[in-house]
Amino acid sequence: MTTRRTESTAGASTTSRAAVRGVLLAALTVLVAGGGCAADPARPAAGDAPGAATEQVPTVRVEAGRADAAPSETRDARPTMVRLPSGAEVPIRVAATGRGGLLRVPDDIRAAGWWDGGARIGAAYGAVVVAGHVDSERQGLGPFAELLGVGRGDRIDVRAQGLRQSFAVSAVDLVPKITLDTRDRTFAGSGPLRLVLITCAGEYDPRRGGYQDLAVVTARPRSAAVETANAAAAGSGR
Amino acid sequence: MAGVGTKGALFAVLACLAGAATVGPVQAEKPASPRTGAVYFAQALPSTAVTVSVDSSRQRSGVRPGAIVGPMRLRPGKHVLSVSGKDSAWSMKASFRVSSRGSADVVLHRPAAVGSRPTVTVYRNPLGPVPRGTGRVWVAHTATVPPADVRVNGRVVFANIANGEFATAEVPAGTHQVSVVPTGQRRPALLGPLDLTAEPATLTQVFAVGRPQNGSMDVVVHQLPLPTRGSTTPKQVNTGSAGLVAGLPVLGARR
């Protein structure tokens, strides 16, 4: 029994198995001492250092184990690309909040901005907020104009560094711009993970800052985030 | 009884040896470097007080279950932790490596097998920034139970953690109901439900310890401050300037 167990545990050759057994014997003499077994003080413990000679009881020296992340552990990462229901792929850059609380979305309407204070892909909680221009004078319509036509259940995929996650649209809201800062759930770090896509919509009044509303599309995860770098190892268990 | 203890000890030692094998090549040390690492000793052995020394220098005696000793500022490189029980009835040593400006918890705990001898595991503390209003909760499985799920407010946030493993997640600041259950099951709760408060900008490390069979399940909690990342919550978003979709109905919008 013992032999078989050793083989299956270590899968080792006879010599290394003997070596392991030698270490174990020495270790046991020490470790079992506290359990009521008589330790043999004459037998030096394996790997014992000279400094250990001052100890009252023989001790075993081992390398402390290094903890492993659980196989289910998913790191999180900032989003780098969103694929809209039409299949259009929009690169995502980092966007910070600037003066006056204005989110600094990339000027280039072909790119969107991820709010850097929000959740990341792979997180368990919070809103992953990505905003993109609906249009500009110079570039015309942007890819986020598509958000004005999405409906519940439409699929949106997000890629992050080493991760991807798929979402399904759960709500589309037309939010007056002036009420954005009182609408807590748009940016909240609480609540289950969701994707929040924002673009401009509604009436356009150049004398009052242009578009009066925001289209806020909320999407829930269809599944957990999946690792893309080592997909075979990390993605199979999900 | 002695037989069980012996077999447990075998596996404890094997596990430690395996850990040593994966540490990799020894890196060049920088003896002149003043950049120390912070090391915390966590006592996750139930119902026994221990004496803790590092590199033969006594840090503290009578360290009770759940106590944290530290931070100990240690030079980068290899160090030796010595732990002994009451009246030096037993003792063990474990070497561990400190990285420059690193932060680690060195945890004394029981391994998975019942009746086993204590083991030491090093956990690197994840001190990366978290979003404002958010804390990082980190759960390590150092109890004598099979792989477990950790449910937070009823939802599985940490799945299939085995002894010696950990998982971590950013969670909204506030009080959450946490329970530990066998993987894939809702009950019996191995631990909890208990209220765990995640402070904002704080790492809350939870070591699940003990054995549910004898009612000794408990947690050791260690909190460390974290930096925050990211900018403040936006008050305005302006994502259009041409009026090309002016007045266009948003088809899917709810009213």
Coordinates of C-alpha atoms in Angstrom, one line a residue:
Chain A
M1 CA 0.0 0.0 0.0
T2 CA 2.6 2.5 1.1
T3 CA 4.8 1.7 -1.8
R4 CA 2.1 2.1 -4.4
R5 CA 1.0 5.4 -2.8
T6 CA 4.6 6.7 -3.0
E7 CA 4.8 5.7 -6.6
S8 CA 1.6 7.4 -7.5
T9 CA 2.4 10.5 -5.6
A10 CA 5.9 11.0 -6.7
G11 CA 6.1 9.0 -9.9
A12 CA 9.8 8.7 -9.0
S13 CA 12.6 6.4 -9.7
T14 CA 13.9 4.0 -7.1
T15 CA 16.8 6.2 -6.1
S16 CA 14.9 9.4 -5.8
R17 CA 12.1 7.5 -3.9
A18 CA 14.7 6.3 -1.5
A19 CA 16.0 9.8 -1.1
V20 CA 12.5 11.1 -0.5
R21 CA 11.9 8.4 2.1
G22 CA 15.1 9.3 3.9
V23 CA 13.9 12.9 4.1
L24 CA 10.5 11.8 5.2
L25 CA 11.9 9.6 8.0
A26 CA 14.0 12.4 9.3
A27 CA 11.1 14.8 9.0
L28 CA 8.8 12.4 10.8
T29 CA 11.1 12.1 13.8
V30 CA 10.7 15.8 14.3
L31 CA 7.2 16.4 13.3
V32 CA 5.7 13.6 15.2
A33 CA 7.5 14.5 18.4
G34 CA 4.7 16.8 19.4
G35 CA 2.1 14.0 18.8
G36 CA 3.4 11.9 21.6
C37 CA 5.9 9.7 19.7
A38 CA 9.4 9.6 21.0
A39 CA 11.8 11.4 18.8
D40 CA 15.3 10.2 18.5
P41 CA 17.5 13.2 19.4
A42 CA 20.6 11.4 18.1
R43 CA 19.3 11.4 14.5
P44 CA 20.0 14.6 12.7
A45 CA 17.1 16.0 10.7
A46 CA 17.5 16.2 7.0
G47 CA 18.6 19.5 5.7
D48 CA 19.3 20.7 9.2
A49 CA 21.4 23.8 9.3
P50 CA 24.3 24.5 11.7
G51 CA 22.2 27.2 13.3
A52 CA 19.7 24.6 14.4
A53 CA 22.1 23.1 16.8
T54 CA 21.0 25.7 19.4
E55 CA 17.4 24.5 19.2
Q56 CA 16.1 22.4 22.1
V57 CA 14.3 20.0 19.7
P58 CA 15.5 18.8 16.3
T59 CA 13.6 20.6 13.6
V60 CA 13.0 20.0 10.0
R61 CA 13.8 22.6 7.5
V62 CA 11.6 22.9 4.4
E63 CA 10.9 25.4 1.7
A64 CA 7.7 27.1 2.5
G65 CA 5.0 26.2 0.0
R66 CA 4.0 28.8 -2.5
A67 CA 0.3 29.3 -2.8
D68 CA -1.4 28.6 -6.1
A69 CA -4.3 30.5 -7.5
A70 CA -7.4 28.4 -7.6
P71 CA -8.1 27.0 -11.1
S72 CA -11.3 29.1 -11.1
E73 CA -9.4 32.3 -10.4
T74 CA -9.9 34.8 -13.2
R75 CA -7.8 37.8 -13.3
D76 CA -9.4 41.0 -14.6
A77 CA -8.2 43.2 -17.4
R78 CA -9.3 46.5 -19.0
P79 CA -11.3 46.1 -22.2
T80 CA -9.5 46.7 -25.4
M81 CA -12.1 46.0 -28.1
V82 CA -15.9 45.7 -28.3
R83 CA -17.7 43.8 -31.0
L84 CA -21.2 45.3 -31.6
P85 CA -24.2 43.1 -32.7
S86 CA -23.5 44.0 -36.4
G87 CA -20.0 42.5 -36.0
A88 CA -18.4 45.9 -36.1
E89 CA -15.3 45.9 -34.0
V90 CA -14.4 49.1 -32.1
P91 CA -11.1 49.5 -30.3
I92 CA -11.2 50.8 -26.8
R93 CA -8.8 53.2 -25.2
V94 CA -8.6 54.4 -21.6
A95 CA -10.7 57.4 -20.8
A96 CA -10.4 59.4 -17.6
T97 CA -12.7 62.0 -16.1
G98 CA -11.5 65.5 -16.7
R99 CA -12.4 69.0 -15.6
G100 CA -16.0 69.5 -14.7
G101 CA -16.6 65.8 -14.5
L102 CA -16.5 65.3 -18.3
L103 CA -15.5 61.9 -19.5
R104 CA -12.6 62.3 -22.0
V105 CA -13.8 60.0 -24.8
P106 CA -11.3 59.7 -27.7
D107 CA -11.9 62.4 -30.3
D108 CA -11.5 59.7 -33.0
I109 CA -15.0 58.4 -33.5
R110 CA -13.7 55.1 -34.7
A111 CA -12.5 54.4 -31.1
A112 CA -14.4 54.2 -27.8
G113 CA -13.2 55.1 -24.3
W114 CA -13.3 52.9 -21.2
W115 CA -13.9 54.8 -18.0
D116 CA -10.7 54.0 -15.9
G117 CA -12.6 54.2 -12.6
G118 CA -15.0 51.4 -13.5
A119 CA -14.9 47.7 -13.5
R120 CA -12.8 45.6 -15.8
I121 CA -13.5 42.5 -17.8
G122 CA -13.4 39.4 -15.5
A123 CA -14.5 41.3 -12.4
A124 CA -17.4 40.0 -10.3
Y125 CA -19.0 43.4 -9.6
G126 CA -19.6 46.8 -11.1
A127 CA -20.1 48.5 -14.4
V128 CA -17.7 48.3 -17.3
V129 CA -18.4 51.6 -18.9
V130 CA -17.5 52.3 -22.5
A131 CA -18.5 55.5 -24.3
G132 CA -18.1 56.3 -28.0
H133 CA -19.1 59.2 -30.3
V134 CA -22.2 58.8 -32.3
D135 CA -20.9 61.3 -34.9
S136 CA -18.6 64.2 -35.5
E137 CA -18.5 67.0 -38.1
R138 CA -15.2 65.8 -39.6
Q139 CA -15.8 62.0 -39.5
G140 CA -19.5 61.6 -39.9
L141 CA -21.3 58.7 -38.2
G142 CA -19.4 56.6 -35.8
P143 CA -19.8 52.9 -35.1
F144 CA -21.6 53.6 -31.8
A145 CA -24.5 55.0 -33.8
E146 CA -25.5 51.3 -34.0
L147 CA -26.5 51.5 -30.4
L148 CA -29.6 53.5 -31.3
G149 CA -30.9 50.4 -33.0
V150 CA -30.0 47.5 -30.6
G151 CA -32.6 45.5 -28.7
R152 CA -32.8 43.2 -25.8
G153 CA -30.8 40.0 -26.2
D154 CA -28.4 41.3 -28.9
R155 CA -25.0 39.9 -28.4
I156 CA -22.0 42.1 -27.6
D157 CA -18.5 40.7 -27.1
V158 CA -15.7 42.4 -25.3
R159 CA -12.0 41.6 -25.6
A160 CA -9.5 42.4 -22.9
Q161 CA -5.8 41.6 -22.6
G162 CA -5.9 37.8 -22.4
L163 CA -9.6 37.6 -21.8
R164 CA -12.9 37.7 -23.6
Q165 CA -16.4 37.9 -22.3
S166 CA -19.7 37.8 -24.1
F167 CA -22.7 39.9 -23.1
A168 CA -26.4 40.2 -24.0
V169 CA -28.3 43.5 -24.1
S170 CA -30.7 43.6 -21.2
A171 CA -31.8 47.3 -21.3
V172 CA -31.7 50.3 -23.5
D173 CA -32.3 53.7 -21.8
L174 CA -32.6 57.2 -23.2
V175 CA -31.2 59.3 -20.4
P176 CA -31.4 63.1 -20.5
K177 CA -27.8 64.4 -20.3
I178 CA -28.6 66.7 -17.4
T179 CA -29.7 63.8 -15.2
L180 CA -26.6 61.6 -15.8
D181 CA -24.9 62.6 -12.6
T182 CA -28.0 61.7 -10.5
R183 CA -28.4 58.3 -12.2
D184 CA -26.2 56.3 -9.9
R185 CA -26.4 52.9 -11.5
T186 CA -24.7 54.0 -14.8
F187 CA -21.3 54.0 -13.2
A188 CA -21.8 52.1 -9.9
G189 CA -19.2 49.6 -8.7
S190 CA -21.9 47.7 -6.9
G191 CA -24.2 45.1 -8.3
P192 CA -23.3 42.2 -10.5
L193 CA -20.9 42.8 -13.4
R194 CA -22.4 44.4 -16.5
L195 CA -21.4 46.2 -19.6
V196 CA -22.6 49.8 -20.1
L197 CA -22.2 51.3 -23.5
I198 CA -23.0 55.0 -23.9
T199 CA -23.4 57.3 -26.9
C200 CA -25.3 60.5 -27.7
A201 CA -28.9 60.5 -28.9
G202 CA -32.1 62.5 -28.9
E203 CA -32.8 66.1 -29.9
Y204 CA -29.8 68.1 -31.2
D205 CA -29.7 71.8 -30.1
P206 CA -26.3 73.4 -30.9
R207 CA -27.1 76.3 -28.5
R208 CA -27.6 73.9 -25.6
G209 CA -24.5 71.7 -26.1
G210 CA -25.8 69.6 -29.0
Y211 CA -27.4 66.3 -28.2
Q212 CA -29.8 66.4 -25.2
D213 CA -29.8 62.7 -24.4
L214 CA -27.6 59.7 -24.0
A215 CA -28.4 56.2 -25.2
V216 CA -27.3 53.9 -22.3
V217 CA -27.2 50.3 -23.3
T218 CA -26.8 47.8 -20.4
A219 CA -25.7 44.2 -21.2
R220 CA -25.4 41.3 -18.8
P221 CA -22.7 38.6 -19.1
R222 CA -23.8 35.5 -21.1
S223 CA -21.0 33.5 -19.4
A224 CA -17.9 34.0 -17.3
A225 CA -14.8 35.7 -18.8
V226 CA -12.7 33.2 -20.7
E227 CA -8.9 33.3 -20.9
T228 CA -7.7 33.6 -24.5
A229 CA -3.9 33.3 -24.0
N230 CA -4.0 29.7 -22.7
A231 CA -7.5 28.9 -23.7
A232 CA -7.0 25.1 -23.5
A233 CA -5.9 25.2 -19.9
A234 CA -8.0 28.0 -18.6
G235 CA -11.1 28.0 -20.6
S236 CA -12.1 24.4 -20.3
G237 CA -13.3 24.5 -16.7
R238 CA -15.9 27.1 -17.3
Chain B
M1 CA -3.8 7.6 15.8
A2 CA -0.1 7.8 15.4
G3 CA -0.4 6.1 12.0
V4 CA -2.8 8.7 10.7
G5 CA -0.6 11.5 11.9
T6 CA 2.4 9.9 10.3
K7 CA 0.7 9.6 6.9
G8 CA -0.4 13.1 7.2
A9 CA 3.0 14.3 8.0
L10 CA 4.3 12.5 4.9
F11 CA 2.0 14.4 2.7
A12 CA 2.7 17.7 4.5
V13 CA 6.4 17.3 3.8
L14 CA 5.9 16.1 0.3
A15 CA 3.8 19.2 -0.4
C16 CA 6.5 21.4 1.0
L17 CA 9.2 19.6 -1.1
A18 CA 7.0 20.0 -4.2
G19 CA 6.7 23.7 -3.4
A20 CA 10.5 24.0 -3.2
A21 CA 10.9 22.4 -6.5
T22 CA 8.8 24.9 -8.3
V23 CA 10.5 28.0 -6.9
G24 CA 13.0 28.0 -9.7
P25 CA 16.5 29.2 -10.1
V26 CA 18.0 31.3 -7.3
Q27 CA 18.1 34.9 -8.4
A28 CA 21.1 37.1 -7.9
E29 CA 20.8 38.9 -4.6
K30 CA 21.4 42.5 -4.1
P31 CA 22.9 42.8 -0.6
A32 CA 23.4 46.6 -0.9
S33 CA 19.8 47.2 -1.7
P34 CA 17.8 49.0 1.0
R35 CA 14.6 48.0 -0.6
T36 CA 13.1 45.6 1.9
G37 CA 10.0 43.5 1.7
A38 CA 7.2 43.5 4.2
V39 CA 6.4 40.1 5.6
Y40 CA 3.4 39.2 7.9
F41 CA 3.2 36.0 9.8
A42 CA -0.3 34.7 10.2
Q43 CA -1.1 32.1 12.8
A44 CA -3.9 30.0 11.3
L45 CA -3.4 26.9 13.4
P46 CA -6.5 26.4 15.6
S47 CA -6.2 26.2 19.4
T48 CA -2.5 26.5 19.9
A49 CA -0.1 29.4 20.7
V50 CA 3.3 29.4 19.0
T51 CA 6.6 31.2 19.2
V52 CA 7.8 32.8 15.9
S53 CA 11.4 33.6 14.9
V54 CA 12.8 34.8 11.7
D55 CA 16.5 34.1 10.9
S56 CA 17.0 33.0 14.5
S57 CA 15.8 36.3 15.8
R58 CA 12.7 35.9 18.1
Q59 CA 9.8 38.0 16.8
R60 CA 7.1 37.1 19.3
S61 CA 6.0 34.3 21.6
G62 CA 2.5 33.3 22.6
V63 CA 1.1 34.0 19.2
R64 CA -2.5 33.0 19.4
P65 CA -4.7 31.6 16.6
G66 CA -5.8 34.3 14.3
A67 CA -2.9 36.7 15.3
I68 CA -0.9 38.5 12.7
V69 CA 2.8 39.4 13.4
G70 CA 4.2 42.1 11.3
P71 CA 5.1 43.8 9.2
M72 CA 8.6 42.5 9.5
R73 CA 10.9 44.4 7.2
L74 CA 13.2 41.9 5.6
R75 CA 16.0 42.2 3.1
P76 CA 15.3 40.7 -0.3
G77 CA 16.5 37.1 -0.5
K78 CA 16.1 33.9 1.5
H79 CA 15.0 33.9 5.1
V80 CA 14.1 31.1 7.6
L81 CA 11.0 31.1 9.7
S82 CA 11.1 29.1 12.9
V83 CA 7.9 28.1 14.7
S84 CA 7.7 26.2 17.9
G85 CA 4.8 25.1 20.1
K86 CA 4.3 25.6 23.8
D87 CA 7.4 24.7 25.8
S88 CA 9.1 23.8 22.5
A89 CA 7.1 20.6 22.4
W90 CA 7.4 20.7 18.6
S91 CA 9.1 23.0 16.2
M92 CA 9.6 23.5 12.5
K93 CA 11.5 25.7 10.1
A94 CA 10.5 26.9 6.7
S95 CA 12.6 29.0 4.3
F96 CA 11.0 31.5 2.2
R97 CA 12.0 34.2 -0.3
V98 CA 11.4 37.9 0.0
S99 CA 11.4 40.1 -3.0
S100 CA 12.4 43.7 -3.1
R101 CA 9.5 45.9 -2.0
G102 CA 7.3 42.8 -2.0
S103 CA 4.6 42.0 0.5
A104 CA 3.8 38.5 1.6
D105 CA 1.9 36.6 4.2
V106 CA 3.7 33.6 5.6
V107 CA 0.9 31.4 7.0
L108 CA 1.2 28.6 9.4
H109 CA -1.8 26.3 8.9
R110 CA -3.1 22.7 8.7
P111 CA -2.9 21.0 5.4
A112 CA -5.9 19.3 3.8
A113 CA -5.4 15.9 5.4
V114 CA -7.0 15.2 8.8
G115 CA -4.4 14.7 11.6
S116 CA -1.6 16.2 9.6
R117 CA 1.2 18.3 10.9
P118 CA 1.3 22.0 10.4
T119 CA 2.6 23.4 7.1
V120 CA 3.7 26.9 6.0
T121 CA 2.5 28.6 2.9
V122 CA 3.7 31.9 1.4
Y123 CA 1.0 34.1 -0.1
R124 CA 2.1 37.2 -2.1
N125 CA -0.2 40.0 -1.1
P126 CA -2.0 41.5 -4.1
L127 CA -1.5 45.2 -3.5
G128 CA -2.5 46.5 -6.9
P129 CA -4.9 49.4 -7.0
V130 CA -8.7 49.0 -6.9
P131 CA -11.4 51.3 -8.1
R132 CA -12.7 53.9 -5.7
G133 CA -15.5 52.6 -3.4
T134 CA -14.2 49.1 -3.9
G135 CA -12.2 46.7 -1.7
R136 CA -10.3 43.6 -2.7
V137 CA -11.3 40.4 -0.9
W138 CA -9.0 37.5 -1.0
V139 CA -9.8 34.1 0.3
A140 CA -7.3 31.4 1.0
H141 CA -8.2 27.8 1.8
T142 CA -6.1 26.7 4.7
A143 CA -8.7 24.5 6.4
T144 CA -9.1 20.7 6.7
V145 CA -11.9 20.5 4.1
P146 CA -12.1 19.4 0.5
P147 CA -12.3 22.0 -2.3
A148 CA -14.8 24.7 -1.6
D149 CA -16.9 27.4 -3.2
V150 CA -17.1 30.8 -1.4
R151 CA -20.6 32.3 -1.8
V152 CA -20.9 36.1 -1.4
N153 CA -24.5 37.2 -0.8
G154 CA -25.6 33.8 -2.1
R155 CA -23.7 34.0 -5.4
V156 CA -20.5 31.9 -6.1
V157 CA -17.7 34.4 -6.4
F158 CA -14.8 32.1 -5.7
A159 CA -15.3 28.6 -7.1
N160 CA -13.5 25.4 -6.5
I161 CA -10.7 26.4 -4.2
A162 CA -8.6 23.6 -2.8
N163 CA -6.4 23.6 0.3
G164 CA -3.4 25.8 -0.2
E165 CA -5.1 27.7 -3.0
F166 CA -6.5 31.2 -3.1
A167 CA -8.8 33.4 -5.1
T168 CA -9.4 37.1 -5.1
A169 CA -12.0 39.5 -6.4
E170 CA -12.7 43.2 -6.2
V171 CA -16.0 43.8 -4.3
P172 CA -18.0 46.9 -3.6
A173 CA -17.2 48.3 -0.1
G174 CA -19.8 47.3 2.5
T175 CA -20.9 44.3 4.4
H176 CA -21.4 41.1 2.6
Q177 CA -22.7 37.7 3.7
V178 CA -20.0 35.1 3.1
S179 CA -20.3 31.4 3.4
V180 CA -18.0 28.5 2.4
V181 CA -19.7 25.4 1.0
P182 CA -18.4 22.2 -0.7
T183 CA -17.7 22.9 -4.4
G184 CA -20.9 22.8 -6.4
Q185 CA -23.2 22.6 -3.4
R186 CA -25.3 25.0 -1.5
R187 CA -25.0 23.1 1.8
P188 CA -23.9 22.1 4.3
A189 CA -22.1 25.4 5.0
L190 CA -18.6 24.5 6.1
L191 CA -18.3 28.0 7.4
G192 CA -20.7 30.8 8.0
P193 CA -22.7 32.5 6.8
L194 CA -20.8 35.3 8.4
D195 CA -20.8 39.1 7.8
L196 CA -17.6 40.3 6.2
T197 CA -17.0 44.0 5.8
A198 CA -15.0 45.0 2.8
E199 CA -13.5 48.4 3.5
P200 CA -12.9 50.7 0.5
A201 CA -9.3 50.8 -0.7
T202 CA -8.4 47.9 1.5
L203 CA -7.2 44.3 0.9
T204 CA -9.2 42.0 3.2
Q205 CA -7.5 38.6 3.3
V206 CA -9.5 35.8 4.7
F207 CA -7.8 32.5 5.7
A208 CA -10.4 29.8 6.3
V209 CA -9.0 27.6 9.0
G210 CA -9.9 24.6 11.2
R211 CA -12.1 21.5 10.7
P212 CA -15.9 21.6 10.3
Q213 CA -16.1 18.1 11.9
N214 CA -15.0 19.3 15.2
G215 CA -16.5 22.7 15.0
S216 CA -13.2 24.5 14.8
M217 CA -13.9 26.3 11.5
D218 CA -12.9 29.9 11.8
V219 CA -11.3 32.7 9.8
V220 CA -8.2 34.6 10.2
V221 CA -8.5 38.1 8.7
H222 CA -5.7 40.3 7.7
Q223 CA -6.3 43.8 6.3
L224 CA -3.8 46.0 4.3
P225 CA -4.3 49.4 2.7
L226 CA -4.5 49.6 -1.1
P227 CA -4.1 52.5 -3.6
T228 CA -7.1 53.4 -5.7
R229 CA -7.0 53.5 -9.5
G230 CA -9.0 55.5 -12.0
S231 CA -10.6 58.9 -12.1
T232 CA -13.7 60.1 -10.4
T233 CA -17.3 59.2 -11.5
P234 CA -18.1 61.2 -14.7
K235 CA -20.8 63.8 -14.4
Q236 CA -21.0 64.5 -18.2
V237 CA -20.6 62.5 -21.3
N238 CA -20.5 64.3 -24.7
T239 CA -20.3 61.8 -27.5
G240 CA -21.6 63.6 -30.5
S241 CA -21.2 66.9 -32.2
A242 CA -22.7 66.8 -35.7
G243 CA -26.4 66.2 -35.1
L244 CA -26.5 63.5 -37.8
V245 CA -28.9 61.4 -35.8
A246 CA -30.9 64.3 -34.3
G247 CA -34.3 63.2 -33.2
L248 CA -33.8 59.7 -34.4
P249 CA -35.9 57.4 -32.2
V250 CA -33.9 55.0 -30.1
L251 CA -35.8 51.8 -31.0
G252 CA -35.1 49.6 -28.0
A253 CA -35.4 52.3 -25.3
R254 CA -37.7 51.6 -22.5
R255 CA -39.7 54.5 -21.1

